[in-house]
Amino acid sequence: MIIVLKTEPDPAEVARMEQDLERRGLSLHAIKGQNTQVIGLVGDTASVDEEALQMYSCVDKVLKVQEPYKLAGRRFHPHDSIVDVAGRKVGGGHFAVIAGPCSVESEEQVLSIANDVKLSGAQFLRGGAFKPRTSPYAFQGLGLDGLELLKIAREKTGLPIVTEIMGQEFVEIFERDVDIIQVGARNMQNFLLLREVGKTGRPILLKRGLSNTIEELLMAAEYVLSSGKSRVILCERGIRTFETATRNTLDLSAVPVLQKKSHLPVIVDPSHGTGHWDLVFPMALAATAAGADGLIIEVHNRPEQALCDGAQSVTPALFDKLMKKLGRLRNVLNEEAQEEVSV
Ligand code: PEP
Ligand code: MN
């Protein structure tokens, strides 16, 4: 962190600031130019509040030289991290597809979809048991009964399960029963929940908040990682913009941006990202071409009767077509990557 002082700062104020910073264990390195004076701060600056530094009357501006996300960032972890769930890998060149209904509705529904997506090549089964609905009158999910149905589907298909946690009260149950714990867009900044799920050791699928920046997403990942046990998969799922033609605006540039800034795997959700089943196919391909490490896709055997998000759910038949096309696209991308390496 670098502090740029005002021209002709009050020496007493500079001394007061320097003492305050040294008392916090930081070492200071001053550089005096002809017109400008700067102070470099060395040490653990993560807890230094730039806004608060501006309160010293001698400070002109404060510049950060390091990202505030040390665990999620690439600077200290140059290699891609790979999340491995019983041999199914995401990240570092491993591509995974998570598919299933928005919400678990019945045993017949979840088993039928789980079988279909497995046959098409999905590596994980998704399904909401606890649903974060805008209206309290909308279907809220089957709760723990839904989780039991997901466990039956896992038992029958062998697909690991991905499901959303809504509150801290269920952390223990999720730690025991769920293979990848999803923290949804609406809870991306539920900091107490992030800390708690980070202690489970289960991989956390962290979805970008509706109106959150990439830096805020990485800081949310930092919360999970700072608890020391869990790994994180980041998910771009669309953000709020002025556009109303789609449910959200799928920010595909977030994929390479996140991959540049972070070593964590990045997957894309074209279902919530667009809100329309017929846009899922092209945006899934686009996300893959942009370098995503995987996809999460809503699939329903009867989208018109779905209790949640039917309009953005693809049928098992369309999902199967998509998986075949994704396979071909990935082959082309891998060939291109090989050629780049050999040039
Ligand atoms: C979901 O995956 O079903 C969901 C609610 O997603 P999001 O948190 O991205 O809205
Ligand atoms: Mn949904």
Tab-separated table of C-alpha atoms and ligand atoms in Angstrom:
chain	number	residue	atom	x	y	z
A	1	MET	CA	0.000	0.000	0.000
A	2	ILE	CA	1.305	3.448	-0.901
A	3	ILE	CA	0.297	6.707	0.755
A	4	VAL	CA	0.723	9.824	-1.349
A	5	LEU	CA	1.024	12.927	0.843
A	6	LYS	CA	-0.361	16.346	0.038
A	7	THR	CA	2.044	19.093	-1.078
A	8	GLU	CA	3.568	20.686	2.031
A	9	PRO	CA	1.929	18.389	4.545
A	10	ASP	CA	1.818	19.318	8.210
A	11	PRO	CA	4.913	17.530	9.654
A	12	ALA	CA	3.221	16.996	13.023
A	13	GLU	CA	0.284	15.255	11.313
A	14	VAL	CA	2.662	13.083	9.241
A	15	ALA	CA	4.521	12.073	12.398
A	16	ARG	CA	1.219	11.243	14.133
A	17	MET	CA	0.126	9.051	11.224
A	18	GLU	CA	3.500	7.313	11.034
A	19	GLN	CA	3.415	6.516	14.735
A	20	ASP	CA	-0.125	5.129	14.436
A	21	LEU	CA	0.895	2.869	11.555
A	22	GLU	CA	4.118	1.672	13.222
A	23	ARG	CA	2.125	0.817	16.320
A	24	ARG	CA	0.148	-1.593	14.105
A	25	GLY	CA	3.357	-3.442	13.207
A	26	LEU	CA	3.842	-1.928	9.752
A	27	SER	CA	7.161	-0.606	8.529
A	28	LEU	CA	7.236	2.637	6.594
A	29	HIS	CA	9.478	3.621	3.712
A	30	ALA	CA	9.385	7.266	2.737
A	31	ILE	CA	10.406	8.599	-0.656
A	32	LYS	CA	10.749	12.347	-0.990
A	33	GLY	CA	10.489	13.740	-4.495
A	34	GLN	CA	10.836	17.369	-5.474
A	35	ASN	CA	7.116	18.029	-5.227
A	36	THR	CA	5.670	14.757	-4.020
A	37	GLN	CA	6.240	12.688	-0.959
A	38	VAL	CA	5.099	9.080	-0.752
A	39	ILE	CA	5.212	6.489	2.012
A	40	GLY	CA	5.306	2.777	1.213
A	41	LEU	CA	3.648	0.537	3.810
A	42	VAL	CA	5.205	-2.883	4.254
A	43	GLY	CA	3.682	-5.688	6.339
A	44	ASP	CA	0.210	-7.090	6.703
A	45	THR	CA	-1.833	-4.290	5.183
A	46	ALA	CA	-4.973	-6.419	4.794
A	47	SER	CA	-6.550	-4.839	7.863
A	48	VAL	CA	-5.601	-1.265	6.954
A	49	ASP	CA	-8.668	0.716	5.959
A	50	GLU	CA	-7.800	3.034	3.055
A	51	GLU	CA	-10.806	5.228	3.739
A	52	ALA	CA	-9.699	5.730	7.345
A	53	LEU	CA	-6.194	6.738	6.198
A	54	GLN	CA	-7.760	9.549	4.203
A	55	MET	CA	-8.855	11.031	7.526
A	56	TYR	CA	-5.305	12.225	8.218
A	57	SER	CA	-5.202	15.748	6.813
A	58	CYS	CA	-1.723	15.136	5.313
A	59	VAL	CA	-2.948	12.337	2.982
A	60	ASP	CA	-3.727	13.048	-0.654
A	61	LYS	CA	-4.503	9.500	-1.780
A	62	VAL	CA	-3.918	5.863	-0.929
A	63	LEU	CA	-2.975	3.298	-3.580
A	64	LYS	CA	-3.328	-0.453	-3.164
A	65	VAL	CA	-0.624	-2.484	-4.834
A	66	GLN	CA	-1.928	-5.902	-3.851
A	67	GLU	CA	-5.322	-7.461	-4.181
A	68	PRO	CA	-7.104	-7.874	-0.851
A	69	TYR	CA	-7.821	-11.538	-1.621
A	70	LYS	CA	-4.627	-13.406	-0.806
A	71	LEU	CA	-6.080	-16.932	-0.626
A	72	ALA	CA	-8.370	-16.655	-3.653
A	73	GLY	CA	-5.901	-14.653	-5.746
A	74	ARG	CA	-3.366	-15.979	-8.227
A	75	ARG	CA	-0.437	-13.966	-6.871
A	76	PHE	CA	0.477	-16.547	-4.228
A	77	HIS	CA	-1.163	-19.526	-5.979
A	78	PRO	CA	-0.073	-19.344	-9.604
A	79	HIS	CA	-1.417	-22.794	-10.533
A	80	ASP	CA	-5.077	-23.544	-11.187
A	81	SER	CA	-6.660	-25.316	-8.282
A	82	ILE	CA	-8.583	-28.474	-8.974
A	83	VAL	CA	-11.616	-29.462	-6.928
A	84	ASP	CA	-11.867	-33.225	-6.731
A	85	VAL	CA	-15.053	-34.912	-5.537
A	86	ALA	CA	-14.526	-38.659	-5.479
A	87	GLY	CA	-12.445	-38.524	-8.644
A	88	ARG	CA	-14.703	-36.061	-10.467
A	89	LYS	CA	-12.575	-33.006	-11.088
A	90	VAL	CA	-13.310	-29.351	-11.814
A	91	GLY	CA	-10.638	-26.820	-12.807
A	92	GLY	CA	-7.103	-26.992	-14.177
A	93	GLY	CA	-8.286	-28.322	-17.546
A	94	HIS	CA	-10.993	-30.556	-16.051
A	95	PHE	CA	-14.467	-29.615	-17.253
A	96	ALA	CA	-17.560	-30.683	-15.332
A	97	VAL	CA	-21.285	-30.332	-15.898
A	98	ILE	CA	-23.711	-30.106	-12.987
A	99	ALA	CA	-27.291	-30.708	-14.106
A	100	GLY	CA	-30.709	-31.278	-12.613
A	101	PRO	CA	-33.923	-29.563	-11.657
A	102	CYS	CA	-34.120	-26.121	-10.093
A	103	SER	CA	-35.921	-27.725	-7.170
A	104	VAL	CA	-36.514	-31.250	-6.009
A	105	GLU	CA	-40.252	-31.874	-6.332
A	106	SER	CA	-40.781	-35.615	-5.894
A	107	GLU	CA	-38.856	-38.892	-5.881
A	108	GLU	CA	-40.146	-39.771	-9.347
A	109	GLN	CA	-39.141	-36.360	-10.740
A	110	VAL	CA	-35.630	-36.252	-9.316
A	111	LEU	CA	-34.852	-39.894	-10.142
A	112	SER	CA	-36.061	-39.564	-13.702
A	113	ILE	CA	-34.005	-36.394	-14.308
A	114	ALA	CA	-30.953	-37.790	-12.491
A	115	ASN	CA	-30.973	-40.884	-14.697
A	116	ASP	CA	-31.340	-38.827	-17.849
A	117	VAL	CA	-28.579	-36.329	-17.084
A	118	LYS	CA	-26.274	-39.141	-16.061
A	119	LEU	CA	-26.843	-40.928	-19.372
A	120	SER	CA	-26.045	-37.689	-21.187
A	121	GLY	CA	-22.740	-37.410	-19.332
A	122	ALA	CA	-23.346	-34.953	-16.471
A	123	GLN	CA	-20.859	-35.470	-13.638
A	124	PHE	CA	-22.974	-34.009	-10.805
A	125	LEU	CA	-26.662	-33.795	-9.937
A	126	ARG	CA	-28.083	-30.465	-8.835
A	127	GLY	CA	-31.432	-29.897	-7.126
A	128	GLY	CA	-32.706	-27.302	-4.693
A	129	ALA	CA	-34.154	-28.560	-1.423
A	130	PHE	CA	-34.246	-25.103	0.181
A	131	LYS	CA	-35.250	-22.469	-2.382
A	132	PRO	CA	-34.562	-18.757	-2.011
A	133	ARG	CA	-37.799	-17.419	-3.549
A	134	THR	CA	-38.600	-13.746	-3.926
A	135	SER	CA	-42.188	-14.343	-2.794
A	136	PRO	CA	-42.963	-16.051	0.510
A	137	TYR	CA	-46.022	-17.559	-1.223
A	138	ALA	CA	-44.002	-19.314	-3.943
A	139	PHE	CA	-42.897	-22.954	-3.554
A	140	GLN	CA	-40.096	-22.895	-0.986
A	141	GLY	CA	-38.681	-26.359	-1.690
A	142	LEU	CA	-39.154	-29.636	0.177
A	143	GLY	CA	-36.457	-28.792	2.722
A	144	LEU	CA	-34.864	-31.753	4.463
A	145	ASP	CA	-37.281	-34.147	2.704
A	146	GLY	CA	-35.866	-32.847	-0.587
A	147	LEU	CA	-32.354	-33.560	0.645
A	148	GLU	CA	-33.395	-37.152	1.430
A	149	LEU	CA	-34.655	-37.513	-2.169
A	150	LEU	CA	-31.361	-36.200	-3.502
A	151	LYS	CA	-29.559	-38.803	-1.400
A	152	ILE	CA	-31.719	-41.516	-2.939
A	153	ALA	CA	-30.878	-40.187	-6.416
A	154	ARG	CA	-27.166	-40.240	-5.535
A	155	GLU	CA	-27.485	-43.780	-4.278
A	156	LYS	CA	-29.221	-44.910	-7.467
A	157	THR	CA	-27.056	-43.051	-10.007
A	158	GLY	CA	-23.725	-42.570	-8.279
A	159	LEU	CA	-23.864	-38.860	-9.121
A	160	PRO	CA	-22.553	-36.621	-6.321
A	161	ILE	CA	-25.115	-34.015	-5.248
A	162	VAL	CA	-24.987	-30.230	-5.304
A	163	THR	CA	-27.589	-28.299	-3.342
A	164	GLU	CA	-28.027	-24.838	-1.851
A	165	ILE	CA	-27.712	-24.002	1.821
A	166	MET	CA	-29.830	-21.110	3.030
A	167	GLY	CA	-28.814	-20.726	6.653
A	168	GLN	CA	-26.249	-21.621	9.264
A	169	GLU	CA	-28.643	-23.933	11.104
A	170	PHE	CA	-28.171	-26.608	8.415
A	171	VAL	CA	-24.382	-26.542	8.125
A	172	GLU	CA	-23.889	-29.772	10.067
A	173	ILE	CA	-26.467	-31.679	8.015
A	174	PHE	CA	-25.021	-30.381	4.743
A	175	GLU	CA	-21.494	-31.236	5.846
A	176	ARG	CA	-22.630	-34.806	6.429
A	177	ASP	CA	-24.906	-35.310	3.417
A	178	VAL	CA	-23.992	-32.988	0.555
A	179	ASP	CA	-21.056	-33.407	-1.841
A	180	ILE	CA	-20.819	-29.786	-3.004
A	181	ILE	CA	-22.532	-27.110	-0.916
A	182	GLN	CA	-23.988	-24.303	-2.995
A	183	VAL	CA	-24.101	-20.771	-1.608
A	184	GLY	CA	-26.566	-18.942	-3.802
A	185	ALA	CA	-26.448	-15.461	-5.270
A	186	ARG	CA	-28.614	-14.039	-2.513
A	187	ASN	CA	-26.291	-15.295	0.210
A	188	MET	CA	-23.006	-14.426	-1.475
A	189	GLN	CA	-22.376	-11.791	1.148
A	190	ASN	CA	-23.826	-13.651	4.121
A	191	PHE	CA	-20.447	-13.501	5.785
A	192	LEU	CA	-21.296	-15.623	8.827
A	193	LEU	CA	-22.628	-18.369	6.548
A	194	LEU	CA	-19.512	-18.144	4.361
A	195	ARG	CA	-17.277	-18.633	7.380
A	196	GLU	CA	-19.335	-21.571	8.639
A	197	VAL	CA	-19.459	-23.457	5.330
A	198	GLY	CA	-15.720	-22.860	4.995
A	199	LYS	CA	-15.192	-25.032	8.078
A	200	THR	CA	-16.989	-28.056	6.625
A	201	GLY	CA	-14.247	-29.252	4.288
A	202	ARG	CA	-16.888	-29.764	1.576
A	203	PRO	CA	-16.269	-27.903	-1.695
A	204	ILE	CA	-18.352	-24.728	-1.890
A	205	LEU	CA	-20.050	-23.653	-5.107
A	206	LEU	CA	-20.174	-19.889	-4.652
A	207	LYS	CA	-22.522	-18.030	-6.972
A	208	ARG	CA	-21.985	-14.397	-7.849
A	209	GLY	CA	-24.499	-12.075	-6.202
A	210	LEU	CA	-27.126	-10.367	-8.325
A	211	SER	CA	-25.438	-6.979	-8.039
A	212	ASN	CA	-21.939	-7.868	-6.982
A	213	THR	CA	-18.642	-7.014	-8.584
A	214	ILE	CA	-15.960	-9.522	-9.416
A	215	GLU	CA	-13.869	-8.205	-6.532
A	216	GLU	CA	-16.770	-8.729	-4.124
A	217	LEU	CA	-17.164	-12.307	-5.383
A	218	LEU	CA	-13.479	-12.942	-4.768
A	219	MET	CA	-13.706	-11.398	-1.303
A	220	ALA	CA	-16.652	-13.715	-0.549
A	221	ALA	CA	-14.479	-16.653	-1.665
A	222	GLU	CA	-11.769	-15.293	0.622
A	223	TYR	CA	-14.179	-15.591	3.576
A	224	VAL	CA	-14.788	-19.272	2.793
A	225	LEU	CA	-11.098	-20.004	2.235
A	226	SER	CA	-10.047	-18.119	5.364
A	227	SER	CA	-11.914	-20.683	7.456
A	228	GLY	CA	-9.214	-23.046	6.302
A	229	LYS	CA	-10.927	-26.254	5.217
A	230	SER	CA	-13.140	-25.903	2.154
A	231	ARG	CA	-12.223	-25.257	-1.422
A	232	VAL	CA	-14.275	-23.018	-3.687
A	233	ILE	CA	-15.748	-23.186	-7.184
A	234	LEU	CA	-16.824	-19.755	-8.459
A	235	CYS	CA	-19.993	-19.402	-10.515
A	236	GLU	CA	-21.010	-16.618	-12.881
A	237	ARG	CA	-24.823	-16.659	-13.011
A	238	GLY	CA	-25.697	-13.288	-14.492
A	239	ILE	CA	-25.993	-9.868	-12.942
A	240	ARG	CA	-28.632	-7.135	-12.796
A	241	THR	CA	-28.413	-4.563	-15.546
A	242	PHE	CA	-30.938	-2.262	-17.287
A	243	GLU	CA	-31.645	-5.044	-19.824
A	244	THR	CA	-34.994	-6.781	-19.445
A	245	ALA	CA	-34.952	-9.128	-22.457
A	246	THR	CA	-33.171	-11.684	-20.304
A	247	ARG	CA	-33.651	-12.486	-16.608
A	248	ASN	CA	-30.066	-11.382	-15.898
A	249	THR	CA	-27.142	-10.284	-18.036
A	250	LEU	CA	-24.729	-13.165	-18.260
A	251	ASP	CA	-21.299	-11.609	-17.807
A	252	LEU	CA	-19.163	-14.014	-19.786
A	253	SER	CA	-16.135	-11.758	-19.607
A	254	ALA	CA	-16.168	-12.594	-15.891
A	255	VAL	CA	-14.785	-16.027	-16.834
A	256	PRO	CA	-11.388	-14.916	-18.189
A	257	VAL	CA	-11.265	-11.995	-15.729
A	258	LEU	CA	-11.770	-14.326	-12.761
A	259	GLN	CA	-9.316	-16.836	-14.175
A	260	LYS	CA	-6.705	-14.105	-14.528
A	261	LYS	CA	-7.205	-12.882	-10.975
A	262	SER	CA	-7.853	-16.204	-9.254
A	263	HIS	CA	-6.692	-19.817	-9.307
A	264	LEU	CA	-10.178	-21.093	-8.411
A	265	PRO	CA	-12.278	-23.009	-10.967
A	266	VAL	CA	-14.947	-20.875	-12.663
A	267	ILE	CA	-18.206	-22.337	-13.905
A	268	VAL	CA	-21.161	-20.673	-15.623
A	269	ASP	CA	-24.910	-20.946	-15.068
A	270	PRO	CA	-26.629	-20.146	-18.379
A	271	SER	CA	-30.043	-21.033	-16.894
A	272	HIS	CA	-30.241	-18.254	-14.284
A	273	GLY	CA	-27.990	-16.149	-16.506
A	274	THR	CA	-30.652	-15.905	-19.205
A	275	GLY	CA	-33.971	-17.091	-17.756
A	276	HIS	CA	-35.006	-18.693	-21.073
A	277	TRP	CA	-34.563	-22.348	-22.003
A	278	ASP	CA	-33.798	-21.533	-25.640
A	279	LEU	CA	-30.917	-19.260	-24.642
A	280	VAL	CA	-29.299	-21.900	-22.449
A	281	PHE	CA	-27.887	-23.833	-25.401
A	282	PRO	CA	-26.036	-20.927	-27.114
A	283	MET	CA	-24.802	-19.438	-23.841
A	284	ALA	CA	-23.547	-22.803	-22.574
A	285	LEU	CA	-21.486	-23.089	-25.757
A	286	ALA	CA	-20.281	-19.493	-25.451
A	287	ALA	CA	-19.263	-20.017	-21.805
A	288	THR	CA	-17.319	-23.117	-22.772
A	289	ALA	CA	-15.593	-21.291	-25.614
A	290	ALA	CA	-14.733	-18.490	-23.163
A	291	GLY	CA	-12.804	-21.039	-21.103
A	292	ALA	CA	-15.219	-21.909	-18.292
A	293	ASP	CA	-14.236	-24.919	-16.185
A	294	GLY	CA	-17.784	-26.212	-16.223
A	295	LEU	CA	-21.483	-25.460	-16.348
A	296	ILE	CA	-24.496	-25.740	-14.080
A	297	ILE	CA	-27.694	-26.294	-16.037
A	298	GLU	CA	-31.313	-26.666	-14.997
A	299	VAL	CA	-32.998	-29.699	-16.554
A	300	HIS	CA	-36.650	-30.690	-16.039
A	301	ASN	CA	-38.603	-33.596	-17.493
A	302	ARG	CA	-41.758	-31.445	-17.598
A	303	PRO	CA	-40.616	-27.825	-17.664
A	304	GLU	CA	-44.166	-26.569	-18.178
A	305	GLN	CA	-45.169	-28.137	-14.837
A	306	ALA	CA	-42.029	-27.234	-12.881
A	307	LEU	CA	-42.617	-25.679	-9.468
A	308	CYS	CA	-39.673	-23.342	-9.976
A	309	ASP	CA	-37.809	-21.932	-12.999
A	310	GLY	CA	-39.543	-24.049	-15.665
A	311	ALA	CA	-39.070	-21.325	-18.299
A	312	GLN	CA	-35.302	-21.635	-18.087
A	313	SER	CA	-35.167	-25.425	-17.794
A	314	VAL	CA	-34.175	-27.547	-20.758
A	315	THR	CA	-35.702	-30.962	-21.359
A	316	PRO	CA	-33.534	-34.071	-20.991
A	317	ALA	CA	-33.618	-34.447	-24.800
A	318	LEU	CA	-32.278	-30.946	-25.384
A	319	PHE	CA	-29.721	-31.417	-22.609
A	320	ASP	CA	-28.506	-34.544	-24.359
A	321	LYS	CA	-28.068	-32.634	-27.632
A	322	LEU	CA	-26.232	-29.896	-25.781
A	323	MET	CA	-23.849	-32.364	-24.128
A	324	LYS	CA	-22.997	-33.862	-27.504
A	325	LYS	CA	-22.343	-30.455	-28.991
A	326	LEU	CA	-20.278	-29.436	-25.950
A	327	GLY	CA	-18.188	-32.561	-26.411
A	328	ARG	CA	-17.433	-31.600	-30.007
A	329	LEU	CA	-16.680	-28.009	-29.046
A	330	ARG	CA	-14.351	-29.119	-26.290
A	331	ASN	CA	-12.491	-31.375	-28.726
A	332	VAL	CA	-11.914	-28.429	-31.047
A	333	LEU	CA	-10.809	-26.211	-28.154
A	334	ASN	CA	-8.423	-28.891	-26.885
A	335	GLU	CA	-6.934	-29.376	-30.343
A	336	GLU	CA	-6.409	-25.623	-30.657
A	337	ALA	CA	-4.763	-25.587	-27.233
A	338	GLN	CA	-2.427	-28.427	-28.285
A	339	GLU	CA	-1.467	-26.525	-31.428
A	340	GLU	CA	-0.735	-23.395	-29.415
A	341	VAL	CA	1.532	-25.394	-27.137
A	342	SER	CA	3.444	-26.920	-30.058
A	343	VAL	CA	3.886	-23.609	-31.971
B	1	PEP	C1	-30.309	-21.952	-8.132
B	1	PEP	O1	-29.214	-22.400	-8.513
B	1	PEP	O2	-31.348	-22.614	-8.141
B	1	PEP	C2	-30.406	-20.544	-7.693
B	1	PEP	C3	-31.381	-20.117	-6.917
B	1	PEP	O3	-29.413	-19.808	-8.203
B	1	PEP	P1	-28.973	-18.282	-7.890
B	1	PEP	O4	-28.557	-18.253	-6.456
B	1	PEP	O5	-27.850	-18.060	-8.847
B	1	PEP	O6	-30.166	-17.404	-8.176
B	2	MN	MN	-33.430	-22.066	-10.358
